[in-house]
CSV table of C-alpha atoms in Angstrom, one decimal:
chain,number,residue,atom,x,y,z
A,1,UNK,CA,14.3,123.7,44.8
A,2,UNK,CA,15.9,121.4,47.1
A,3,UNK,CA,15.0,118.6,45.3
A,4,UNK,CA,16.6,119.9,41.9
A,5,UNK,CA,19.4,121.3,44.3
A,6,UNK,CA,19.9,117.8,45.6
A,7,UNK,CA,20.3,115.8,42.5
A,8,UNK,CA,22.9,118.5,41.0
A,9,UNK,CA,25.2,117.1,44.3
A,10,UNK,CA,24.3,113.6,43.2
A,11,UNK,CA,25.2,114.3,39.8
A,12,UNK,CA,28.9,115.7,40.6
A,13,UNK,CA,29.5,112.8,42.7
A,14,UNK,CA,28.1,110.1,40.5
A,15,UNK,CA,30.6,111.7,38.0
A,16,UNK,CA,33.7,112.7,40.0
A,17,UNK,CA,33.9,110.7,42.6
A,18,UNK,CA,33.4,107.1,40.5
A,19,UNK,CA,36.1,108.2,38.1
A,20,UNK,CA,39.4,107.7,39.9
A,21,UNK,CA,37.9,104.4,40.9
A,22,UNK,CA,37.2,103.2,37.2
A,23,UNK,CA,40.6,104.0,36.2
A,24,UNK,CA,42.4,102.4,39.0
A,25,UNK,CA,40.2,99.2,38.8
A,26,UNK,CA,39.9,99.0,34.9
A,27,UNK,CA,42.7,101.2,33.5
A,28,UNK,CA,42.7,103.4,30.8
A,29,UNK,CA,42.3,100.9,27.8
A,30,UNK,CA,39.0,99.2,29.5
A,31,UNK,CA,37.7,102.3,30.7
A,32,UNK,CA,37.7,103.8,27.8
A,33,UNK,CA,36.0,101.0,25.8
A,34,UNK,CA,32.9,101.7,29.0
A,35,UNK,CA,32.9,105.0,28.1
A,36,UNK,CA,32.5,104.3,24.4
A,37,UNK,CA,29.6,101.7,24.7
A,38,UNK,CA,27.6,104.4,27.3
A,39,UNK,CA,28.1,106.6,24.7
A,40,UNK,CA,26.9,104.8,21.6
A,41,UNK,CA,24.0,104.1,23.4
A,42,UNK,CA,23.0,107.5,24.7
A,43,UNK,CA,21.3,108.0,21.3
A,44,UNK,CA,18.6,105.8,22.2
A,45,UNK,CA,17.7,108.3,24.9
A,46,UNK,CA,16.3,110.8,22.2
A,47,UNK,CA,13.8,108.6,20.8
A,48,UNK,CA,11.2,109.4,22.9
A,49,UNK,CA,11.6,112.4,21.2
A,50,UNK,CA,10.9,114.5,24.3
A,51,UNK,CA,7.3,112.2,24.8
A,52,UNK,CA,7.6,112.6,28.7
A,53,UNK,CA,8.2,116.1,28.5
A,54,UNK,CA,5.2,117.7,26.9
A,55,UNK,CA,2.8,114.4,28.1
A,56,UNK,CA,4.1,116.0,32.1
A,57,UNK,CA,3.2,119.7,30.6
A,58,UNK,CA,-0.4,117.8,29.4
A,59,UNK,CA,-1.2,116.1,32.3
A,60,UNK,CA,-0.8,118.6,34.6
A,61,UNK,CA,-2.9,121.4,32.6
A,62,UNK,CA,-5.5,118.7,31.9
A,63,UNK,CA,-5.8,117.4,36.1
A,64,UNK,CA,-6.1,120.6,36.6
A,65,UNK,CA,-9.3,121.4,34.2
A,66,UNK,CA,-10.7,118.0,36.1
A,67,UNK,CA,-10.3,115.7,32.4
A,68,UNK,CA,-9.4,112.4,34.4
A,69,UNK,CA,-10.3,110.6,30.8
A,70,UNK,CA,-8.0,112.6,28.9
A,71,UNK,CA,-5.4,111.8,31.3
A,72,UNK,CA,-5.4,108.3,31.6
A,73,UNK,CA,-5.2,108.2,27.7
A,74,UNK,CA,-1.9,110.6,27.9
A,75,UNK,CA,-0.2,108.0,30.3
A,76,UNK,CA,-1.2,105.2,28.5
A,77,UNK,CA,-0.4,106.6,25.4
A,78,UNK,CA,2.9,107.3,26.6
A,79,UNK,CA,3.9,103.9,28.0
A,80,UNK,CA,2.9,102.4,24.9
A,81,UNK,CA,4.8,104.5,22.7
A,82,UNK,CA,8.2,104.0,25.4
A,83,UNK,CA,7.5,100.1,25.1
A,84,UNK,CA,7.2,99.9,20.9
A,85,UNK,CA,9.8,102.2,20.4
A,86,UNK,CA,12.2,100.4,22.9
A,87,UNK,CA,11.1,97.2,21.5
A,88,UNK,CA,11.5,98.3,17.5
A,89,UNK,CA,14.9,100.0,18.8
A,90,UNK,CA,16.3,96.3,20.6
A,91,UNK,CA,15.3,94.4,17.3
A,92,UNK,CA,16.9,96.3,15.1
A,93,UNK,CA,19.8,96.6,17.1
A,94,UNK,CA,19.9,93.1,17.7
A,95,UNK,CA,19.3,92.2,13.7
A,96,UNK,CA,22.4,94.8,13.0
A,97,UNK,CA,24.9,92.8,14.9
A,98,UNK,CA,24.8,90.0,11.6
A,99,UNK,CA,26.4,92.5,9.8
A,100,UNK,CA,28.8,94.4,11.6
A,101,UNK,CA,31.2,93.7,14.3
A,102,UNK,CA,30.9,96.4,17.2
A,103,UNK,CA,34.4,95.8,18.5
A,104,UNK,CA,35.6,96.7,15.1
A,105,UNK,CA,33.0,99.1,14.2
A,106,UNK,CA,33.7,101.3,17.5
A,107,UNK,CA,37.2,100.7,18.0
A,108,UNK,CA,37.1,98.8,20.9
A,109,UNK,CA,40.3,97.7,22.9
A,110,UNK,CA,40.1,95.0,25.8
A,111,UNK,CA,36.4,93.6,25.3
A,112,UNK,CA,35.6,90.6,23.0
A,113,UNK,CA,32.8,91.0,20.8
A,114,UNK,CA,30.5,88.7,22.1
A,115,UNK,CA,31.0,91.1,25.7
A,116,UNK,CA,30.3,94.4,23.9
A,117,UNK,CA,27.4,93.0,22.2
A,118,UNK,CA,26.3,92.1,25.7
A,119,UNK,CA,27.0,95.2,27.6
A,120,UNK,CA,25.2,97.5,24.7
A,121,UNK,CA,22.1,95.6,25.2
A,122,UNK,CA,22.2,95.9,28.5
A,123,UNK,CA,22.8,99.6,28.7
A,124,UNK,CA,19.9,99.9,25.9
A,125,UNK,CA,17.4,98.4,27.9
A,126,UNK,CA,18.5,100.2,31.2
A,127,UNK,CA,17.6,103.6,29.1
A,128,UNK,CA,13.8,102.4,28.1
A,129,UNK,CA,13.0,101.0,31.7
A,130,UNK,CA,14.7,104.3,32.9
A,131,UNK,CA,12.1,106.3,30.8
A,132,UNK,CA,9.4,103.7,31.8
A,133,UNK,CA,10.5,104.9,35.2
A,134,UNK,CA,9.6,108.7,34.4
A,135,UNK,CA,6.4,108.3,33.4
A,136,UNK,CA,4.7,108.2,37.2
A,137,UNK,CA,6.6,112.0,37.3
A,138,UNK,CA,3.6,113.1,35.4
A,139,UNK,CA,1.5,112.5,38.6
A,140,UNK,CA,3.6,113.7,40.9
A,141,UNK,CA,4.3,116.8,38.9
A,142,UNK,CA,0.4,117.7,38.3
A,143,UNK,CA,-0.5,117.0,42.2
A,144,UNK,CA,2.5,119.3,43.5
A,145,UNK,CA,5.0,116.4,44.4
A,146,UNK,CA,7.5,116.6,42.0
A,147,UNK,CA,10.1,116.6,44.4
A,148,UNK,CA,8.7,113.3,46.1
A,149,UNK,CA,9.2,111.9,42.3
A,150,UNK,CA,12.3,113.2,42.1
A,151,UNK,CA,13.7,111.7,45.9
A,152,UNK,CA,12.8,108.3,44.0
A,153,UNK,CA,14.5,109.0,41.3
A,154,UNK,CA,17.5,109.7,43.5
A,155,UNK,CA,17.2,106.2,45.5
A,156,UNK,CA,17.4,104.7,42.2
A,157,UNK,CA,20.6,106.8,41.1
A,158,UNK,CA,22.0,105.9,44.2
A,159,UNK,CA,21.5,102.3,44.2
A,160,UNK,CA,23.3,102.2,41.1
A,161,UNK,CA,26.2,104.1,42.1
A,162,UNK,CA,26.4,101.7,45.1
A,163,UNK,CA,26.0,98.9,42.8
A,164,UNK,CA,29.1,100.1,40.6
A,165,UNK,CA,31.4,100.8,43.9
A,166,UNK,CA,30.5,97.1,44.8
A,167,UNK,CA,31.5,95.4,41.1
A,168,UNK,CA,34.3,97.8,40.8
A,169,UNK,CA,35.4,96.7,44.4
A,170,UNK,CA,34.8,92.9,43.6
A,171,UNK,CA,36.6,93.9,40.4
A,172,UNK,CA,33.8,92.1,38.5
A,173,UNK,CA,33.5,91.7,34.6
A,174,UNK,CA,31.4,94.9,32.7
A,175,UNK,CA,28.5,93.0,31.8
A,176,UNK,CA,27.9,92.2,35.2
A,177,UNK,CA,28.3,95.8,36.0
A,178,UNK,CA,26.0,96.8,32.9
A,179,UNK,CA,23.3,94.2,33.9
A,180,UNK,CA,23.1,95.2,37.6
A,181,UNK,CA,22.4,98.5,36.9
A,182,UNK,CA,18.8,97.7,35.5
A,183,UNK,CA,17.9,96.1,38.6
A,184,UNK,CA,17.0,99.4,40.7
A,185,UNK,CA,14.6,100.7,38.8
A,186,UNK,CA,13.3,97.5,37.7
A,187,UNK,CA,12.7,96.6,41.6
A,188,UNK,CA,11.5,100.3,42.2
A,189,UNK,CA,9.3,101.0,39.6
A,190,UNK,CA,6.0,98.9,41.1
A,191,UNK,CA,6.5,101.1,44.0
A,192,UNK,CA,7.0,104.1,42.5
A,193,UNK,CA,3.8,103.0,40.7
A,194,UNK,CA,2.2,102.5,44.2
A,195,UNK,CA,3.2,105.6,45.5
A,196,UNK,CA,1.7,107.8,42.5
A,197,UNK,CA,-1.5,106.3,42.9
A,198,UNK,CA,-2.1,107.6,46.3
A,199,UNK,CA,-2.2,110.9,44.4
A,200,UNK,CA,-4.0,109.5,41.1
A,201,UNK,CA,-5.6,106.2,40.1
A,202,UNK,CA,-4.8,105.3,37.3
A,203,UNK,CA,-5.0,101.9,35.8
A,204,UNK,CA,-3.9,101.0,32.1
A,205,UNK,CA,-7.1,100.1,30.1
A,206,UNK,CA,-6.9,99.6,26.3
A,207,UNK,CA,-9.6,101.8,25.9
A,208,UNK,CA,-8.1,104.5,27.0
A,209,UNK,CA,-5.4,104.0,24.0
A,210,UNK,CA,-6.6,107.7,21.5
A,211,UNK,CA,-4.3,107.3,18.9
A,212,UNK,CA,-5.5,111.3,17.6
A,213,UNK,CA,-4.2,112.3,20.7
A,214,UNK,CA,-0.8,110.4,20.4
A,215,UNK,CA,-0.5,111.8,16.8
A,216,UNK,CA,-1.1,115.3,18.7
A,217,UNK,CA,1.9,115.3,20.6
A,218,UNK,CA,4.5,114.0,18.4
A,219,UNK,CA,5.2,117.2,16.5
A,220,UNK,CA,5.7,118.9,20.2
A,221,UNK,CA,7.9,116.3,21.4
A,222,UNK,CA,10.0,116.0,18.6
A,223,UNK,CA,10.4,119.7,18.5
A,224,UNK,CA,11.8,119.9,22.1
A,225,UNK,CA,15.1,118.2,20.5
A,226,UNK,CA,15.6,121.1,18.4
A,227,UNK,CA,16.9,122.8,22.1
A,228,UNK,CA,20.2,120.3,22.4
A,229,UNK,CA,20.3,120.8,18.6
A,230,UNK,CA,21.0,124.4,19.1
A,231,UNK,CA,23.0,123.6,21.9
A,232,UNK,CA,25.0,121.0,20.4
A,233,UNK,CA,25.5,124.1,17.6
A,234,UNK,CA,26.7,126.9,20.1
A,235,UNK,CA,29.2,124.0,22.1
A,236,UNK,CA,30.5,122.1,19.3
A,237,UNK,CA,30.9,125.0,16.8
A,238,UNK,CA,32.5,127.3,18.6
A,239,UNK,CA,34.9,125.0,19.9
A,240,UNK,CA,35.6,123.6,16.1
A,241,UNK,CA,35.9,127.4,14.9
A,242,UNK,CA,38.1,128.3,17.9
A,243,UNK,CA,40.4,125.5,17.3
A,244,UNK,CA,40.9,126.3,13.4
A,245,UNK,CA,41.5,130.2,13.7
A,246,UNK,CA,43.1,130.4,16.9
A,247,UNK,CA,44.5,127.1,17.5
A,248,UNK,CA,44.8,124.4,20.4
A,249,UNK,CA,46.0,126.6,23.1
A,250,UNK,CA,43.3,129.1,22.9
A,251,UNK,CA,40.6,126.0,22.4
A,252,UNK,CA,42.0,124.7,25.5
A,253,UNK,CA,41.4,128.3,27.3
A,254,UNK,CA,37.9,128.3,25.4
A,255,UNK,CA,36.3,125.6,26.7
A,256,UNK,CA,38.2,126.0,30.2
A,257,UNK,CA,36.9,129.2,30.7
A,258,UNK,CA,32.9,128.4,29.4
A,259,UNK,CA,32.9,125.4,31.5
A,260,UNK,CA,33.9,127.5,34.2
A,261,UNK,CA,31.0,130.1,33.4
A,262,UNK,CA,28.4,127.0,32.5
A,263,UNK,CA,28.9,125.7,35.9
A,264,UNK,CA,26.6,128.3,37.6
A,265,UNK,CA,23.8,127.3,35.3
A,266,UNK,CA,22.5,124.0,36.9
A,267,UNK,CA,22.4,126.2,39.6
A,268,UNK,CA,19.9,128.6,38.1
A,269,UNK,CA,18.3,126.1,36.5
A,270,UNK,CA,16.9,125.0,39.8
A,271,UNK,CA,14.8,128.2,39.9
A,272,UNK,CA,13.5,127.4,36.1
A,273,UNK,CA,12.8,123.3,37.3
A,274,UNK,CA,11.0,124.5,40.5
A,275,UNK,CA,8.5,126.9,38.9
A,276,UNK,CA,8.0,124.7,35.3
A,277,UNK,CA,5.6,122.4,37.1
A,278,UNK,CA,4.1,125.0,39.1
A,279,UNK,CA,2.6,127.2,36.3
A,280,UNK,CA,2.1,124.0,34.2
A,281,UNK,CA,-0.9,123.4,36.9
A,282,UNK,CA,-1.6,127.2,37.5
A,283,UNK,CA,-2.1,127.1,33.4
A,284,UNK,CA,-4.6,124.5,33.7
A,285,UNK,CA,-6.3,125.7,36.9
A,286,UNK,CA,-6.4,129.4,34.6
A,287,UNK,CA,-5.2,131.0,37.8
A,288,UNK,CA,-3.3,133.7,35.6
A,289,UNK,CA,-2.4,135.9,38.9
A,290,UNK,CA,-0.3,133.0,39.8
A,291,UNK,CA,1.0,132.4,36.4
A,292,UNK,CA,2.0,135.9,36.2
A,293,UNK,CA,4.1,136.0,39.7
A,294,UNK,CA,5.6,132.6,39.1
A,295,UNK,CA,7.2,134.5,35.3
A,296,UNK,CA,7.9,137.6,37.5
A,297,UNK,CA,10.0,135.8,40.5
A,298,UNK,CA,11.6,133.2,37.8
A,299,UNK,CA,13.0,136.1,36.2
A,300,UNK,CA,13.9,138.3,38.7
A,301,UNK,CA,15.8,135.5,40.9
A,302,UNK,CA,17.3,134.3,38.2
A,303,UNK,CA,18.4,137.4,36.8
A,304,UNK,CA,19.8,138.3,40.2
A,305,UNK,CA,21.4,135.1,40.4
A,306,UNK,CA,23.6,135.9,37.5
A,307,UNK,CA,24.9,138.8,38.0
A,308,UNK,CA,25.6,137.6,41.6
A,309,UNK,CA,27.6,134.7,40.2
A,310,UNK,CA,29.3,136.9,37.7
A,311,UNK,CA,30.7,139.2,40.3
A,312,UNK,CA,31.6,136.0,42.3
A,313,UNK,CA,33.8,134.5,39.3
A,314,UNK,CA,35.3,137.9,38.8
A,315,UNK,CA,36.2,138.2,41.9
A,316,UNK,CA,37.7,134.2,43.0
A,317,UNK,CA,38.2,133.2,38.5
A,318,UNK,CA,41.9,133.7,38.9
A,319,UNK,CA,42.0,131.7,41.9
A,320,UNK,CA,40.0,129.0,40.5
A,321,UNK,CA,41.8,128.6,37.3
A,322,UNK,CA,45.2,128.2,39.3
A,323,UNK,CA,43.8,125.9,41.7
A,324,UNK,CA,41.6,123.8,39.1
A,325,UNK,CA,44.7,124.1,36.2
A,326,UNK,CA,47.6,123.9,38.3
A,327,UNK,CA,48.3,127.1,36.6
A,328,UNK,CA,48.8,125.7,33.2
A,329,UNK,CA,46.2,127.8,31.5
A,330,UNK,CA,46.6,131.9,32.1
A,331,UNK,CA,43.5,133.7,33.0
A,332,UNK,CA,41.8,135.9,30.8
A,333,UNK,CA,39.7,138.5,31.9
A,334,UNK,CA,38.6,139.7,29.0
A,335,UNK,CA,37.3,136.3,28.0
A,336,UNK,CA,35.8,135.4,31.3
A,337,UNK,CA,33.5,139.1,31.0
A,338,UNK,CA,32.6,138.0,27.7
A,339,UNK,CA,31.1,134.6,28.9
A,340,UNK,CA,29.8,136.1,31.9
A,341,UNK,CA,27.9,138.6,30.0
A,342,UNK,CA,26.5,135.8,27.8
A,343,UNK,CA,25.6,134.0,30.8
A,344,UNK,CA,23.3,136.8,32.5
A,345,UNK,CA,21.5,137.8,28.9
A,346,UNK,CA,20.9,134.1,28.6
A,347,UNK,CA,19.3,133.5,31.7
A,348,UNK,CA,16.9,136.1,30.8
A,349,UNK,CA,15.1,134.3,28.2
A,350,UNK,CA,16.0,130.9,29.7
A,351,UNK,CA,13.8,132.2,32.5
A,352,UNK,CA,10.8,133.4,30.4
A,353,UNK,CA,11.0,131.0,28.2
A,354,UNK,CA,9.1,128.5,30.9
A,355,UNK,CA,6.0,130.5,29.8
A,356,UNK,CA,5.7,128.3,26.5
A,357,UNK,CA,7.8,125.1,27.2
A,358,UNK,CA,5.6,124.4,30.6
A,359,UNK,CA,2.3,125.3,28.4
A,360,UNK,CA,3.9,123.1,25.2
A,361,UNK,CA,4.3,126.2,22.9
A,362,UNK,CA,7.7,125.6,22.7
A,363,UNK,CA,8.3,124.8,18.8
A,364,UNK,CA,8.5,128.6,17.4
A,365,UNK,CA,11.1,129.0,20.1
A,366,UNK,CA,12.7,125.9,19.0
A,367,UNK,CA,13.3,126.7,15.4
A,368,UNK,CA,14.4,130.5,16.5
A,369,UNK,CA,16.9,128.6,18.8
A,370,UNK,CA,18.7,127.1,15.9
A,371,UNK,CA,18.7,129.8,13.9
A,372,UNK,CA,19.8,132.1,16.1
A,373,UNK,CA,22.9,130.1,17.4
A,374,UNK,CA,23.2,129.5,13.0
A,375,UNK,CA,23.6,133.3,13.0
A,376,UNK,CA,25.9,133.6,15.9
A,377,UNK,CA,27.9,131.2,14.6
A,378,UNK,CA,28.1,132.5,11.0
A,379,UNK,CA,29.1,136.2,12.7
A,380,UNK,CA,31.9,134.8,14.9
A,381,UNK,CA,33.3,132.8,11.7
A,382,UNK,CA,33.1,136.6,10.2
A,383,UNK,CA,35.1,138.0,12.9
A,384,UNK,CA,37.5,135.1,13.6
A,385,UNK,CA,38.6,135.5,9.4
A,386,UNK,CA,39.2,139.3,10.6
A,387,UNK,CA,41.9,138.0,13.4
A,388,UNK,CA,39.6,139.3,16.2
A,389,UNK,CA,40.2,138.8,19.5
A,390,UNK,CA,38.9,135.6,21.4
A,391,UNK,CA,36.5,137.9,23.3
A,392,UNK,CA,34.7,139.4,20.4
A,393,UNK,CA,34.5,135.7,19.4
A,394,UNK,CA,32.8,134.9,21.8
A,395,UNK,CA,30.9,138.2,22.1
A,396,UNK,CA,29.2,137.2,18.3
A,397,UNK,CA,26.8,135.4,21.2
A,398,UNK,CA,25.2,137.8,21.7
A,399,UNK,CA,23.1,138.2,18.7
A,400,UNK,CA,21.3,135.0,19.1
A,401,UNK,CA,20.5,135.7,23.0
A,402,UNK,CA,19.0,139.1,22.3
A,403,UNK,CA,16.9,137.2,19.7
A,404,UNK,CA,15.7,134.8,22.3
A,405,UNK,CA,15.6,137.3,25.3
A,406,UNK,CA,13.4,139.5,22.7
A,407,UNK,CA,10.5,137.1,21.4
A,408,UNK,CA,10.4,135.3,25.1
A,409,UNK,CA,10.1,138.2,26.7
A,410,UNK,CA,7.3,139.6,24.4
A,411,UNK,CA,5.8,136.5,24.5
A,412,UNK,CA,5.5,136.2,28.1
A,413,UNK,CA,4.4,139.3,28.8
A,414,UNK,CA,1.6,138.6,25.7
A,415,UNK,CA,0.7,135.7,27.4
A,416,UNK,CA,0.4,136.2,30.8
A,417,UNK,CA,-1.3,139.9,29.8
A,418,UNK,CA,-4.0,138.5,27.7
A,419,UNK,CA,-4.8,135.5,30.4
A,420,UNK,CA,-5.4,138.7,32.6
């Protein structure tokens, strides 16, 4: 919990901190043209298709039923698959740029082709060695170490950042800056390497290639995309049907208000990211007494945990929103109540939802995902056409979290009573 506690810090200051520093060194037109290019290539991060996810779940259920062979074949399995797609990805990429000018093609300001050519590659290759770099987790999440993982991962996200203060201090070009950032986990992965193996041996044979069990997995993996999918859904569709029936203002208190609300969720989440791992291994090991108290306590805490930062943002909201908006925006009440009861129902089924994504029977709850936050939105367009208010808007919301809370809760208690 630490661990996950720790990198939610290094996250704020890997994002707030760097900012004022990019602008004042780059300015607004060069800046932006960075923050296009790391977004274009964020897509490349889905194409493992959620691989390391459910081969972590895998590994740690099958150390635990003593299957070393079966193991070795689900990392191997899942560097191979990192390296051909990473490779397939890079030449097609790099067979596109005949055709199509990215400068022109994303709108780019300062940078010459020829750099934003450059500085995309780089940044694609960054993401593959990055998810080369995850795949020793697996070991450290199946042995109980996944914060020892996790503090490596953080020496590698703070080498970069102190890479990026140097070029931006030096006021170096961007594809030095998007080049030096591969080097840290490039120099850190043999060690991270190392270090895993004092906890499991593994060395990459070609034997140990099963391309059954690859073929086994992919439906899992791709299926833990349908999660942002459904996110993407409740974010970017709200906002949209905000914007259209209630215009910019109110989008503007929207989105100020949930962001405000969201912010208390990485801090749950540490309770769902400590105990995922955990019952993972307790799955494995068929220690269902454990199982059942790891769903119990994620539930509870969490549970307690929102209603504890509900009160808190009821309480200090106004303040907040007048410190954080120089009091452009007016604070709603209503509006804040109506996200904050969102936010405890979801943390519900967030909670016992670790029951099937830690155990890879995640896919049912995928699909209901989307088609739950498909039904939310279709009731809020409903009662935005009615001129509701903003708070029954949101409030549509609802309906798609008692749908999740429902079937995870039902399922967890199905699972963990008929492992009893």
């Amino acid at each position: 919990m630490f661990a996950s506690f720790l990198g939610i810090l290094l996250n704020i200051a890997n994002q707030l901190v760097l900012i004022p520093f990019y602008i004042r060194t780059w300015g607004n037109e060069l800046y932006g043209d960075w923050i296009v290019l790391t977004s274009a290539t964020a897509f490349f991060q889905m194409t493992d298709g959620g691989l390391n996810m459910v081969t972590q779940n895998l590994f740690a259920i099958r150390l635990a039923e003593h299957k070393k062979k079966e193991c070795d074949t689900l990392i191997t399995n899942n560097i191979l698959i990192i390296a051909a797609v990473g490779g397939l990805s890079l030449l097609l990429w790099w067979v596109s740029t005949f055709f199509f000018d990215i400068k022109e093609y994303l709108s780019l300001g300062r940078l010459t082709t020829l750099e934003a050519t450059w500085i995309f590659t780089a940044l694609a290759v960054n993401i593959f060695i990055k998810m080369l770099f995850g795949v020793p987790n697996a070991i450290y999440r199946a042995t109980h170490n996944m914060s020892r993982g996790m503090y490596l991962d953080y020496v590698a996200t703070l080498l970069t950042i102190a890479i990026t203060g140097l070029v931006l201090y030096l006021d170096l070009p961007l594809t030095w800056l998007s080049s030096l950032l591969i080097l840290p986990y490039i120099v850190l992965l043999p060690f991270k390497v190392w270090d895993a193996k004092k906890f499991y041996n593994y060395r990459f044979t070609w034997n140990s290639i099963n391309l059954r069990e690859l073929r086994s997995l992919l439906f899992p993996s791709v299926s833990f995309l349908f999660f942002p999918l459904g996110h993407t859904i409740v974010l970017q569709g709200y906002t949209l049907l905000v914007n259209r029936f209630f215009g910019a203002d109110s989008v503007v208190l929207f989105n100020t208000t949930r962001t405000l609300c969201n912010s208390t969720k990485g801090l749950l989440g540490i309770i769902n990211s400590s105990v995922w791992p955990e019952y993972s291994i307790s799955y494995g090991e068929q220690d269902y007494e454990r199982m059942r108290a790891l769903h119990r306590k994620a539930v509870k805490w969490t549970f307690l945990g929102a209603i504890a930062a509900s009160l808190a943002l009821l309480i200090i909201g106004p303040y907040l929103y007048d410190f954080w908006t120089q009091g452009a925006i007016v604070f709603s009440y209503s509006l804040m109540a109506s996200f904050l009861v969102i936010l405890v129902l979801e943390s519900v089924w967030t909670a016992s939802s670790i029951t099937l994504i830690a155990t890879n029977n995640h896919t049912k709850l995928g699909v209901l995902y989307i088609a739950s936050a498909l039904t939310s939105l279709a009731l809020a367009f409903t009662l935005a056409s009615w001129r509701s208010s903003l708070s029954q808007v949101v409030l549509s919301l609802l309906v798609a979290h008692i749908i999740m809370a429902t079937y995870t809760t039902k399922y967890g208690r199905r699972l963990n009573s008929e492992t009893s």
